[in-house]
Coordinates of C-alpha atoms in Angstrom, one line a residue:
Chain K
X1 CA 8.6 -10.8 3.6
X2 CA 6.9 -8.4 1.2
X3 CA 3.5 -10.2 1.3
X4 CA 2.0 -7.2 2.1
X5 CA 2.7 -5.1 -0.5
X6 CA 1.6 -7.7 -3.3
X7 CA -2.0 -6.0 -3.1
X8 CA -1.0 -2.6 -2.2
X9 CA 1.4 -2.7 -5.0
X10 CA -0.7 -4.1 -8.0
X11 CA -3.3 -2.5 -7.1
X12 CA -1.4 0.8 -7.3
X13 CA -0.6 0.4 -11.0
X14 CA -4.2 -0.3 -11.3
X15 CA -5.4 2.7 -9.7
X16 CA -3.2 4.9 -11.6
X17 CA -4.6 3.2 -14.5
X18 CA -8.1 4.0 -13.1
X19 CA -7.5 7.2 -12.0
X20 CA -5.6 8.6 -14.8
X21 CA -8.7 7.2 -16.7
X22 CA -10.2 10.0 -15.3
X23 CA -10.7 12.4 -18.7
X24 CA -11.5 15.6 -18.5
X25 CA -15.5 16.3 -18.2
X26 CA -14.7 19.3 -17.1
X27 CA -16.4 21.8 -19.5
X28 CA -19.1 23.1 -17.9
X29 CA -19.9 20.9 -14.8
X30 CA -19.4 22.6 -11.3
X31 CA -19.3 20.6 -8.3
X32 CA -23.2 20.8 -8.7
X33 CA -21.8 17.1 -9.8
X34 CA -20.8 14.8 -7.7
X35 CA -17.5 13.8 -7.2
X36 CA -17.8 10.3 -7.4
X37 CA -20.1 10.8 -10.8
X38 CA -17.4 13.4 -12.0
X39 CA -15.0 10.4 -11.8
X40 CA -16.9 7.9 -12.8
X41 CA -18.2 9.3 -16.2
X42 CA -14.5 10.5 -16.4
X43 CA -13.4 7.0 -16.0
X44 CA -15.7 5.6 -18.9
X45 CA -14.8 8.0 -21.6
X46 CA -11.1 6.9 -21.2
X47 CA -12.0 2.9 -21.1
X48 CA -13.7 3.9 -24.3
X49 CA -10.8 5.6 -25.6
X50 CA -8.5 2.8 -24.8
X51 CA -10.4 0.2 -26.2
X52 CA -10.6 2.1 -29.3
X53 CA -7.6 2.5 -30.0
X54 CA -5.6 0.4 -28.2
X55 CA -3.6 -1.2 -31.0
X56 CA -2.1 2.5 -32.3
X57 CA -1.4 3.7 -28.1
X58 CA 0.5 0.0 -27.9
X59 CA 2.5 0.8 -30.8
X60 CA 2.8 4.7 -30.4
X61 CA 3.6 5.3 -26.7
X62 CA 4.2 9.0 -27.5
X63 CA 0.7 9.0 -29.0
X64 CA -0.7 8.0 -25.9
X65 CA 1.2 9.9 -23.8
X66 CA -0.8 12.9 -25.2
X67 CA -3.9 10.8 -25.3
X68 CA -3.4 11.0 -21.1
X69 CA -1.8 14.1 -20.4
X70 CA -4.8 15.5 -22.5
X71 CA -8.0 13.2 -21.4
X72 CA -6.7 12.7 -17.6
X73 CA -4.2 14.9 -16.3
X74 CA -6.5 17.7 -16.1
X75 CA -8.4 16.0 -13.6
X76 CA -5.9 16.0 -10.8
X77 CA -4.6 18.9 -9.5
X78 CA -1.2 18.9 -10.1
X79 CA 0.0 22.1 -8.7
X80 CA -1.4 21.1 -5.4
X81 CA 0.0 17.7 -5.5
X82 CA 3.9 18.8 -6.0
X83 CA 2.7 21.3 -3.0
X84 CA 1.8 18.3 -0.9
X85 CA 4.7 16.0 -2.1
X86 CA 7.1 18.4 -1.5
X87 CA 6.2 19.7 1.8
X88 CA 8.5 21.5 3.5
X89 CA 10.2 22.1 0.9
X90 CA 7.5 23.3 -1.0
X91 CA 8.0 26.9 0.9
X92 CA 11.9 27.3 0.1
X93 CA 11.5 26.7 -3.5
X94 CA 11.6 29.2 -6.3
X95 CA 8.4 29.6 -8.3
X96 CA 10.3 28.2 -11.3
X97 CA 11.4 24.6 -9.7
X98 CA 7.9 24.1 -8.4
X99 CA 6.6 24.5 -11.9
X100 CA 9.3 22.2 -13.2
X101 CA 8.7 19.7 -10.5
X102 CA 5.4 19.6 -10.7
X103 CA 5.4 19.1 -14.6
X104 CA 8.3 16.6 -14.0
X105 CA 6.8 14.8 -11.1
X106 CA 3.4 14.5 -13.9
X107 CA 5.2 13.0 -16.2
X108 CA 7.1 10.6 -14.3
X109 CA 4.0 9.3 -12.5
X110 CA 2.3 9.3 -16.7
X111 CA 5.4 7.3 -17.7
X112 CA 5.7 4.9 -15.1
X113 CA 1.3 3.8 -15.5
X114 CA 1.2 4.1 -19.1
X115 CA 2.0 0.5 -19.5
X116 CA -0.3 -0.5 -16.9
X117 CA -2.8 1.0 -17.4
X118 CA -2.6 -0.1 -21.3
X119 CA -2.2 -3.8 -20.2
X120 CA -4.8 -3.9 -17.4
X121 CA -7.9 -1.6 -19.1
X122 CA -9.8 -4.9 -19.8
X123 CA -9.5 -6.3 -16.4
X124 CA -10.7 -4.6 -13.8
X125 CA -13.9 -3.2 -12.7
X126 CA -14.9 -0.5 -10.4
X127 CA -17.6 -0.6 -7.8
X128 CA -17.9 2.9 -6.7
X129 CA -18.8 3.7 -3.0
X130 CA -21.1 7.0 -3.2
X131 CA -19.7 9.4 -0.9
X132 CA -21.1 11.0 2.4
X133 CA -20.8 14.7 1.7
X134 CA -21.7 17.8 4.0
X135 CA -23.5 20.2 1.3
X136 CA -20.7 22.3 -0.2
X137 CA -18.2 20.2 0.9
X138 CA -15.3 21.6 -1.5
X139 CA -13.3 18.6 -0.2
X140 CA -14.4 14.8 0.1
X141 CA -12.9 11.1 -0.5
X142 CA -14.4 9.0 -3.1
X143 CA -14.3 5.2 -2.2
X144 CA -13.8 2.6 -4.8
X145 CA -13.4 -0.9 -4.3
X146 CA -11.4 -2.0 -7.6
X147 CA -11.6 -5.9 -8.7
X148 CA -9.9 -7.9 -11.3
X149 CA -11.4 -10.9 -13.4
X150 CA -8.8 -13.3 -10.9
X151 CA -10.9 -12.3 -8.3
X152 CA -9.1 -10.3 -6.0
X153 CA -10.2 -6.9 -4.9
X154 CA -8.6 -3.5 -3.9
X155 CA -9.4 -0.5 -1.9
X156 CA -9.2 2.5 -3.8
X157 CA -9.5 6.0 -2.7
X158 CA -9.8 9.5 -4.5
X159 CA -9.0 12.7 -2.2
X160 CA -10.8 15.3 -4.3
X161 CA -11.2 18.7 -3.5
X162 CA -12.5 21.8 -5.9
X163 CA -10.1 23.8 -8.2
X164 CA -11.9 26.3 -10.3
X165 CA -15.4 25.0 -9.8
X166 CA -14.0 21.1 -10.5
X167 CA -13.4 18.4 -8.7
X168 CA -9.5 17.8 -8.6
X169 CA -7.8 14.6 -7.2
X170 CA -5.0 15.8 -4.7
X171 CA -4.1 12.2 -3.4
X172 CA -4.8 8.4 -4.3
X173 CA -4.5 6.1 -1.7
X174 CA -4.3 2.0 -2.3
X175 CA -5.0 0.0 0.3
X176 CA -5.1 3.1 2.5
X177 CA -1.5 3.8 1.4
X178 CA -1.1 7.1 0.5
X179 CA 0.7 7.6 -3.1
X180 CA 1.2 11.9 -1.7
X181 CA 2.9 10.2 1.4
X182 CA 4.7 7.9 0.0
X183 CA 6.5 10.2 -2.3
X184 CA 7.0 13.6 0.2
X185 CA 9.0 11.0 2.2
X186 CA 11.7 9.3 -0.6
X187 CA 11.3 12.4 -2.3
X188 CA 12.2 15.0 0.7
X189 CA 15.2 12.5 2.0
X190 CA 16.5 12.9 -1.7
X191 CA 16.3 16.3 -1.7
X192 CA 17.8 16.2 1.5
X193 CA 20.9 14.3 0.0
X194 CA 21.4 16.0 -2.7
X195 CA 19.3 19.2 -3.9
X196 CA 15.6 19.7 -5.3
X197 CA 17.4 20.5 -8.9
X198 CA 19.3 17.3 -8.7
X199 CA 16.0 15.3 -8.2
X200 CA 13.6 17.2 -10.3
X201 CA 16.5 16.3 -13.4
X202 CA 16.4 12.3 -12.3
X203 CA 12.6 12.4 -12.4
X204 CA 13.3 13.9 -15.7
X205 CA 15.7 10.9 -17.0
X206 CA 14.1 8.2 -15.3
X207 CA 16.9 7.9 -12.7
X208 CA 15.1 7.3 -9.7
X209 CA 18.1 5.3 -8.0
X210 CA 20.9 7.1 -7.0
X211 CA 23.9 4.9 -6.2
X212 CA 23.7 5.0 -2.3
X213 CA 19.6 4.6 -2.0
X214 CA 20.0 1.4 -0.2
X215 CA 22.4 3.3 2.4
X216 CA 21.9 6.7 3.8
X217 CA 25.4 8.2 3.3
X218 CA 26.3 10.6 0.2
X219 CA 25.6 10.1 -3.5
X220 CA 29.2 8.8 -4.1
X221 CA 30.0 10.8 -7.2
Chain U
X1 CA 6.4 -19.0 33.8
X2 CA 9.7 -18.1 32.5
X3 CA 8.9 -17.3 29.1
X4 CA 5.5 -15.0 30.7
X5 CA 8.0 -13.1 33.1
X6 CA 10.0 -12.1 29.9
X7 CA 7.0 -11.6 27.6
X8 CA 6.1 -8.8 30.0
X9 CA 9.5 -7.5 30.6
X10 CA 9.5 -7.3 26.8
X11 CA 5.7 -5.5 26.9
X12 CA 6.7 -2.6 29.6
X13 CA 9.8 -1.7 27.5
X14 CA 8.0 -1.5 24.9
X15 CA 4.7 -0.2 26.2
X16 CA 7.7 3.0 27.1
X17 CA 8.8 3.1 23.5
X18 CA 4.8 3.4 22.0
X19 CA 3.0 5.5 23.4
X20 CA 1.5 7.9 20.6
X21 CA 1.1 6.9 17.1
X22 CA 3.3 8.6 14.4
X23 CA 2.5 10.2 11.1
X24 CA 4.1 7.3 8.4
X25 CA 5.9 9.9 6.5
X26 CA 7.4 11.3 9.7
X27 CA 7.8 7.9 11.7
X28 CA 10.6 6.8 15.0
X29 CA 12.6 5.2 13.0
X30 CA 16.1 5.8 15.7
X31 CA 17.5 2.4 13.8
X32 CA 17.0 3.6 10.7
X33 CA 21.3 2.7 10.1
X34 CA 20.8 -0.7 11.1
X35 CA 17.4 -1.4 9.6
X36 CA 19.0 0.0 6.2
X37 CA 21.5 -2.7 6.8
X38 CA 19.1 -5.0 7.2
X39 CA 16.8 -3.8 4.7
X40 CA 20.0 -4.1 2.0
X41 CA 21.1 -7.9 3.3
X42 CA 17.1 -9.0 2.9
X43 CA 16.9 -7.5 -0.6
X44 CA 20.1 -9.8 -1.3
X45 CA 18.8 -13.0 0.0
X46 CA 15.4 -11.8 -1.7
X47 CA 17.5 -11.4 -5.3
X48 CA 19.7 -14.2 -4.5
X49 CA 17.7 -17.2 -2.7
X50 CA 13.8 -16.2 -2.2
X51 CA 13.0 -14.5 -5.5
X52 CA 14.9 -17.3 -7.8
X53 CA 13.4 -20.1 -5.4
X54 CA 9.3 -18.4 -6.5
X55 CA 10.2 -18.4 -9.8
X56 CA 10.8 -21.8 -9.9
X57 CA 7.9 -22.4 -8.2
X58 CA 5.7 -20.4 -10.2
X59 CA 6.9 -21.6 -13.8
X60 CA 6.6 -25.9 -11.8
X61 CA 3.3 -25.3 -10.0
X62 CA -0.2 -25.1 -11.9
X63 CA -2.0 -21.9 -10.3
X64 CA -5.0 -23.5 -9.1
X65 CA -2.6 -25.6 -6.7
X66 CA -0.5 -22.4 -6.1
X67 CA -4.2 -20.6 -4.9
X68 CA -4.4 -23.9 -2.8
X69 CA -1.1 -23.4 -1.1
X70 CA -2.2 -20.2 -0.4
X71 CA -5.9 -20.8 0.6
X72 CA -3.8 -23.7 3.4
X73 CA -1.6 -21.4 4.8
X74 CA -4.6 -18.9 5.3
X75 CA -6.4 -21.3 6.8
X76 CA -4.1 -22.7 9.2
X77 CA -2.8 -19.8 11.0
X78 CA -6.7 -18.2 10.8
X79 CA -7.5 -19.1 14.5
X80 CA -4.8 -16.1 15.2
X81 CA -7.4 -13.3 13.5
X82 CA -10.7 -15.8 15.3
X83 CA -8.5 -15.5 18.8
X84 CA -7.7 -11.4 18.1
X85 CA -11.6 -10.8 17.2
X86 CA -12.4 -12.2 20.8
X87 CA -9.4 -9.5 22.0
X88 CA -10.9 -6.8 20.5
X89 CA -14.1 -7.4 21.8
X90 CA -15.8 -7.7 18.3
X91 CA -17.7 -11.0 19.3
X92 CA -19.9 -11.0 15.9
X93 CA -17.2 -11.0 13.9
X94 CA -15.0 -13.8 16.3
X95 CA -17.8 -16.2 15.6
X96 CA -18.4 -15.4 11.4
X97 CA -14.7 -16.0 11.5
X98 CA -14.9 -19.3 13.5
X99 CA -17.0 -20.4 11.3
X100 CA -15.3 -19.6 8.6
X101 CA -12.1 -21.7 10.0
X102 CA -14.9 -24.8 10.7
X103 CA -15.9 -24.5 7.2
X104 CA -12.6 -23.9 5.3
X105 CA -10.8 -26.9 6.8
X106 CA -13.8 -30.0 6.6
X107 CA -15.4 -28.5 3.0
X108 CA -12.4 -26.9 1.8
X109 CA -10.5 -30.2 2.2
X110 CA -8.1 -28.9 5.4
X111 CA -8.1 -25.1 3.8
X112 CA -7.4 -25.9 0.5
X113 CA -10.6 -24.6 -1.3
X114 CA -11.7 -21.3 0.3
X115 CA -15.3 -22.5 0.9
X116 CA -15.9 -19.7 3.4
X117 CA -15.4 -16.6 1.2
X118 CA -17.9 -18.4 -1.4
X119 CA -20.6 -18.3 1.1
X120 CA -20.5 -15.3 2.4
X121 CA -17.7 -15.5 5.2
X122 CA -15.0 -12.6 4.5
X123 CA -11.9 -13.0 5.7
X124 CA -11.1 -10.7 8.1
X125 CA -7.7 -10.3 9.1
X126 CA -6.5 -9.2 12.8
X127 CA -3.5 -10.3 15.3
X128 CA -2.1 -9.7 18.3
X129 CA 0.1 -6.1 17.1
X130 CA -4.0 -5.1 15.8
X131 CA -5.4 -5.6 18.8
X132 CA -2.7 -3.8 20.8
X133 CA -3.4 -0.6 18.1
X134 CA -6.7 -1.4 18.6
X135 CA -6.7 -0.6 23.0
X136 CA -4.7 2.7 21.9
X137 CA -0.7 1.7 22.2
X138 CA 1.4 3.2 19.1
X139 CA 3.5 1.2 16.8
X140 CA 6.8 2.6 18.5
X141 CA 9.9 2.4 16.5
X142 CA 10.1 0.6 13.0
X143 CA 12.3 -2.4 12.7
X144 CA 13.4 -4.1 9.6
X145 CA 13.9 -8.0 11.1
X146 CA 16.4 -10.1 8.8
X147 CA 14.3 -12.7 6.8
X148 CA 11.3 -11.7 8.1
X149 CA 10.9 -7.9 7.1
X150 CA 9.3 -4.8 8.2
X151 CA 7.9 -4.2 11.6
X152 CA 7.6 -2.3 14.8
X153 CA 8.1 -2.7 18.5
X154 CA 4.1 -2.9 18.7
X155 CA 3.8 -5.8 15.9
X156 CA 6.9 -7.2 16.6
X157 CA 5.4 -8.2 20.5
X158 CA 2.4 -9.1 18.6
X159 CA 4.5 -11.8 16.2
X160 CA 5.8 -13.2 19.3
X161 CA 2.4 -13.7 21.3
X162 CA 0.7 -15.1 18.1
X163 CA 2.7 -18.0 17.8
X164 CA 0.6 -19.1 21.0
X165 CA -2.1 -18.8 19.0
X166 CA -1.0 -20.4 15.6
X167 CA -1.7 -24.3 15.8
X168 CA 1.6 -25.3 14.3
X169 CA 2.7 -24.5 17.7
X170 CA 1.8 -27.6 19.3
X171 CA 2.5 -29.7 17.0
X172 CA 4.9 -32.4 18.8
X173 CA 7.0 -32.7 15.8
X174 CA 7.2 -28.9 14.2
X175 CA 11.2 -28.5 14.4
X176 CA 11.5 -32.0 12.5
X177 CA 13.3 -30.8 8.9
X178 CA 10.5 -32.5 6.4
X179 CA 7.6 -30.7 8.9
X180 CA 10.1 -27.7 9.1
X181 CA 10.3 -27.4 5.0
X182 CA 6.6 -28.2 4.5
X183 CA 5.5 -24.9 6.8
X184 CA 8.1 -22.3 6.8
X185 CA 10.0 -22.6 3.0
X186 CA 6.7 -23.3 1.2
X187 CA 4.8 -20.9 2.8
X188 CA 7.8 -18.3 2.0
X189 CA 8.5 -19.2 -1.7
X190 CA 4.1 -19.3 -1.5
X191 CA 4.3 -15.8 -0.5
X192 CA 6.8 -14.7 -2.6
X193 CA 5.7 -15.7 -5.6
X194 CA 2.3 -14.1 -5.0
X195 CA 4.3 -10.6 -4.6
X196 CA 6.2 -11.1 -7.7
X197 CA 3.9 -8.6 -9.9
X198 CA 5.0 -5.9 -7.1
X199 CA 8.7 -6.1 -8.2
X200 CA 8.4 -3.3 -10.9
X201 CA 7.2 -1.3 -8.5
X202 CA 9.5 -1.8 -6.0
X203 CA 12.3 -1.3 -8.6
X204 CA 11.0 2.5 -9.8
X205 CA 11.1 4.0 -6.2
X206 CA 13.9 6.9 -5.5
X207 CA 14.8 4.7 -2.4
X208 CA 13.2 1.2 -1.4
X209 CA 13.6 1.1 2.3
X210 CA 11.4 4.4 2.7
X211 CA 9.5 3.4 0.0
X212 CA 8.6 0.4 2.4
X213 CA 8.7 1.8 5.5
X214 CA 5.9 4.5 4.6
X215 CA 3.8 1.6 3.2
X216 CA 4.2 -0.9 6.1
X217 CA 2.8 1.4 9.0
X218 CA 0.0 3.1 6.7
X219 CA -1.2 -0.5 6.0
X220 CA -0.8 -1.1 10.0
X221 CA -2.5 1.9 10.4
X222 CA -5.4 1.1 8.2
X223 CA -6.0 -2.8 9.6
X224 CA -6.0 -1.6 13.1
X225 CA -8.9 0.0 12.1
X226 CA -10.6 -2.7 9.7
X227 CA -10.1 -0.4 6.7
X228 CA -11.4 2.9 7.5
X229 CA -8.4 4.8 9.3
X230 CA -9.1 8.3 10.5
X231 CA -8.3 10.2 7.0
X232 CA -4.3 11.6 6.8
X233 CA -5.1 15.8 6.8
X234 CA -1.5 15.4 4.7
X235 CA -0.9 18.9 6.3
X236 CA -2.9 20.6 3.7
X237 CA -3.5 23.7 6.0
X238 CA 0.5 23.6 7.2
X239 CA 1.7 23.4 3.1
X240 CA -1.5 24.9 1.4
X241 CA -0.6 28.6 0.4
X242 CA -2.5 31.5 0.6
X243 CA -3.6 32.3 -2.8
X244 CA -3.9 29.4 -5.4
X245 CA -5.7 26.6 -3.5
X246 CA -8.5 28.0 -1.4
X247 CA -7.7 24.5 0.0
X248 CA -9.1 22.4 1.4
X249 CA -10.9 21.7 4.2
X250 CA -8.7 18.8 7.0
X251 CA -10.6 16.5 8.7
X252 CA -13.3 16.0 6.2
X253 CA -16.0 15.1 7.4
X254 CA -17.5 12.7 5.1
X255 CA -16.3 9.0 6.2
X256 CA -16.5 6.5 4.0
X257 CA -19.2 4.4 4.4
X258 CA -18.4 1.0 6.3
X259 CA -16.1 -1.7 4.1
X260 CA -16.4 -5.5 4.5
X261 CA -13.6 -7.5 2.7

């Protein structure tokens, strides 16, 4: 009954993998790059790191981590992605919980692929669609079909748009499901629940459950 | 005539129920108390019956003849994507794909070895609740069917109206148990164990039955059209702010270039 989510679902850790592969070549290249080169280059250089050092990450999680919050975060746009996850209430939040969520939201996401993307580094390739873009196009979708060495395939896609003069991912999307949809809807019925506090501190501890999520009445304590 | 008379009672009502498509994170989901139910009662006879049952099957069953279940199962009920390619007009692709069937069950031993992909004949993949999406009609309310799992009014008429097109159907003997056990529980525990890497996922969501429910009509969405649905704007310009973000731009223009899996 969940047939269909066996690709969607891999692949997703995959693409995480990928995507948070993307390091941070972001010195002094303006979109006068490509977004699909940006990303690909990007991509490399954390392969590379991974396959360096992949023995001290796999015994230091911490360590690696860093390694990713360093190389890759800064590649996606994470302000605009805790604006587009949380939605509608994006507008009713104080400046202070959207900074914590955000930087929660980031680390969740890091903690939850880390192992993935550790585990899977070796077997997958990229084939990298080049994009149709209108010149100065500050927003575009970079196509990637993502295959492993068992032979089956994925569609990956990038939503990049330009944050101070880079390209910034804002949404991934696997099989064309989107990862900023998929959490504005669990995330917003939470908050719904409960509050936006409440679920920015489980995101924090790892408690993505609460004790009534297969039911839709009240947390029961 | 009996059954046609209530296939299109079943269609109108329907057809009432589905008119416009919905955004998936903001879907018609008016069951959503009895889905849940049913949502939480599959998840048990997933944890308790289907997921043990795979396991078993995986650790007993060599892959190479788990890809073969899998390959025969593809195979047999392809002339349902060969019959929707005709229903949706794409005539090209209708005869690749029979073809493909042709190839995959007198090469590929009755299915068994994918012959067709290894020569250049993707596997497409269409039915009957595609080709409604396809000539314009929404995907109505989502359902969560006991033992079968997610769905809508749109796919679940298009379930029914592909059995007619899936060849077990007239075979004289398909209620018989040993024919019964060969199709439906292998084919289960076949496409179970296949989605037993997704269970981590499933098991780090805030709440499973959205987490399903958003991914079952974007992946509609995106086979109706082959791949390359109409890009989600995500409501940048409703959420975007005013200062930060100079934001983006909805409705990109640049589509991504054609995909053939």
């Amino acid at each position: 009954m969940i047939k269909f989510l066996t690709r969607p679902v891999v692949a997703l850790a995959l693409a995480v993998t990928v995507s948070m592969g993307m390091s941070a070549a972001r010195a002094d290249t303006a979109p006068a790059q490509a977004p699909d080169v940006a990303l690909k280059t990007t991509t490399d250089q954390i392969r590379g790191m991974i396959k360096d050092h992949y023995a001290e990450y796999k015994a230091d999680q911490p360590k690696f981590y860093q390694a990713v919050n360093d190389v890759v975060v800064p590649r996606f746009d994470v302000p605009g992605i805790a604006k587009l996850v949380l939605g509608a209430n994006y507008r009713t939040a104080t400046p202070d919980q959207r900074t914590r969520f955000a930087t929660a939201f980031k680390d969740m996401l890091v903690h939850s692929y880390a192992n993935a993307m550790l585990d899977n580094y070796k077997s997958a390739t990229i084939n990298w669609m080049p994009p149709r873009l209108a010149p100065n196009a500050t927003d575009a979708a970079v196509n990637t079909s993502l295959s492993r060495d068992n032979g089956q395939s994925y569609a990956i896609g990038f939503r990049v748009h330009v944050v101070d003069g880079d390209w910034k991912i804002y949404d991934i999307t696997v099989e064309n499901v989107s990862l900023v949809l998929n959490f504005r809807t669990q995330l917003n019925s939470e908050i719904k629940r409960t509050s936006l506090d409440d679920v920015i501190s489980r995101m924090q501890n790892g408690q993505f459950k609460s004790d009534s999520s297969s039911n839709s009445q009240q947390k029961a304590n | 005539m009996g059954r046609l008379q209530r296939c299109c009672s079943i269609a109108a009502a329907v057809l009432l129920a589905s008119c416009a498509h919905h955004p998936a994170d903001d879907p018609s989901d008016p069951l959503e108390p009895v889905n849940r139910a049913m949502w939480t009662f599959n998840s048990k006879a997933d944890q308790y019956v289907l997921k043990p049952a795979a396991k078993g099957y995986v650790a007993v069953t060599p892959g190479l003849a788990r890809e073969g279940v899998t390959n025969f199962f593809s195979n047999l009920i392809y002339p349902t994507t060969i019959v929707n390619d005709f229903f949706q007009a794409k005539f090209t692709q209708g005869a690749a794909d029979t073809g493909r069937f042709v190839v995959n069950s007198i090469w590929g031993i009755g299915g068994l070895v994918d012959v067709g992909t290894r020569v250049g004949l993707v596997k497409h993949d269409e039915d009957f609740g595609q080709t409604l999406g396809y000539w314009g009609m929404g995907e109505g309310w989502y359902l969560m069917i006991p033992f079968l799992g997610p769905s809508d009014n749109r796919d679940l008429l298009g379930r029914g109206v592909d059995m007619f097109s899936n060849p077990t159907y007239y075979l004289p003997g398909r209620y018989d148990l040993p024919h019964y056990l060969a199709t439906y529980v292998l084919d289960s525990v076949n496409r179970r164990a296949n989605a037993l890497p997704s269970d981590s996922l499933l098991e780090s969501q805030f709440d499973t039955y959205l987490f399903v429910r958003t991914a079952y009509l974007q992946h509609r969405q995106a086979l109706v059209y082959d791949g390359n649905p109409p890009p989600d704007d995500l409501g940048l310009s409703d959420y975007g702010d005013d200062s930060s973000t100079p934001s983006a731009t909805p409705g990109n223009p640049a589509q991504p270039p054609p995909k053939t899996k």
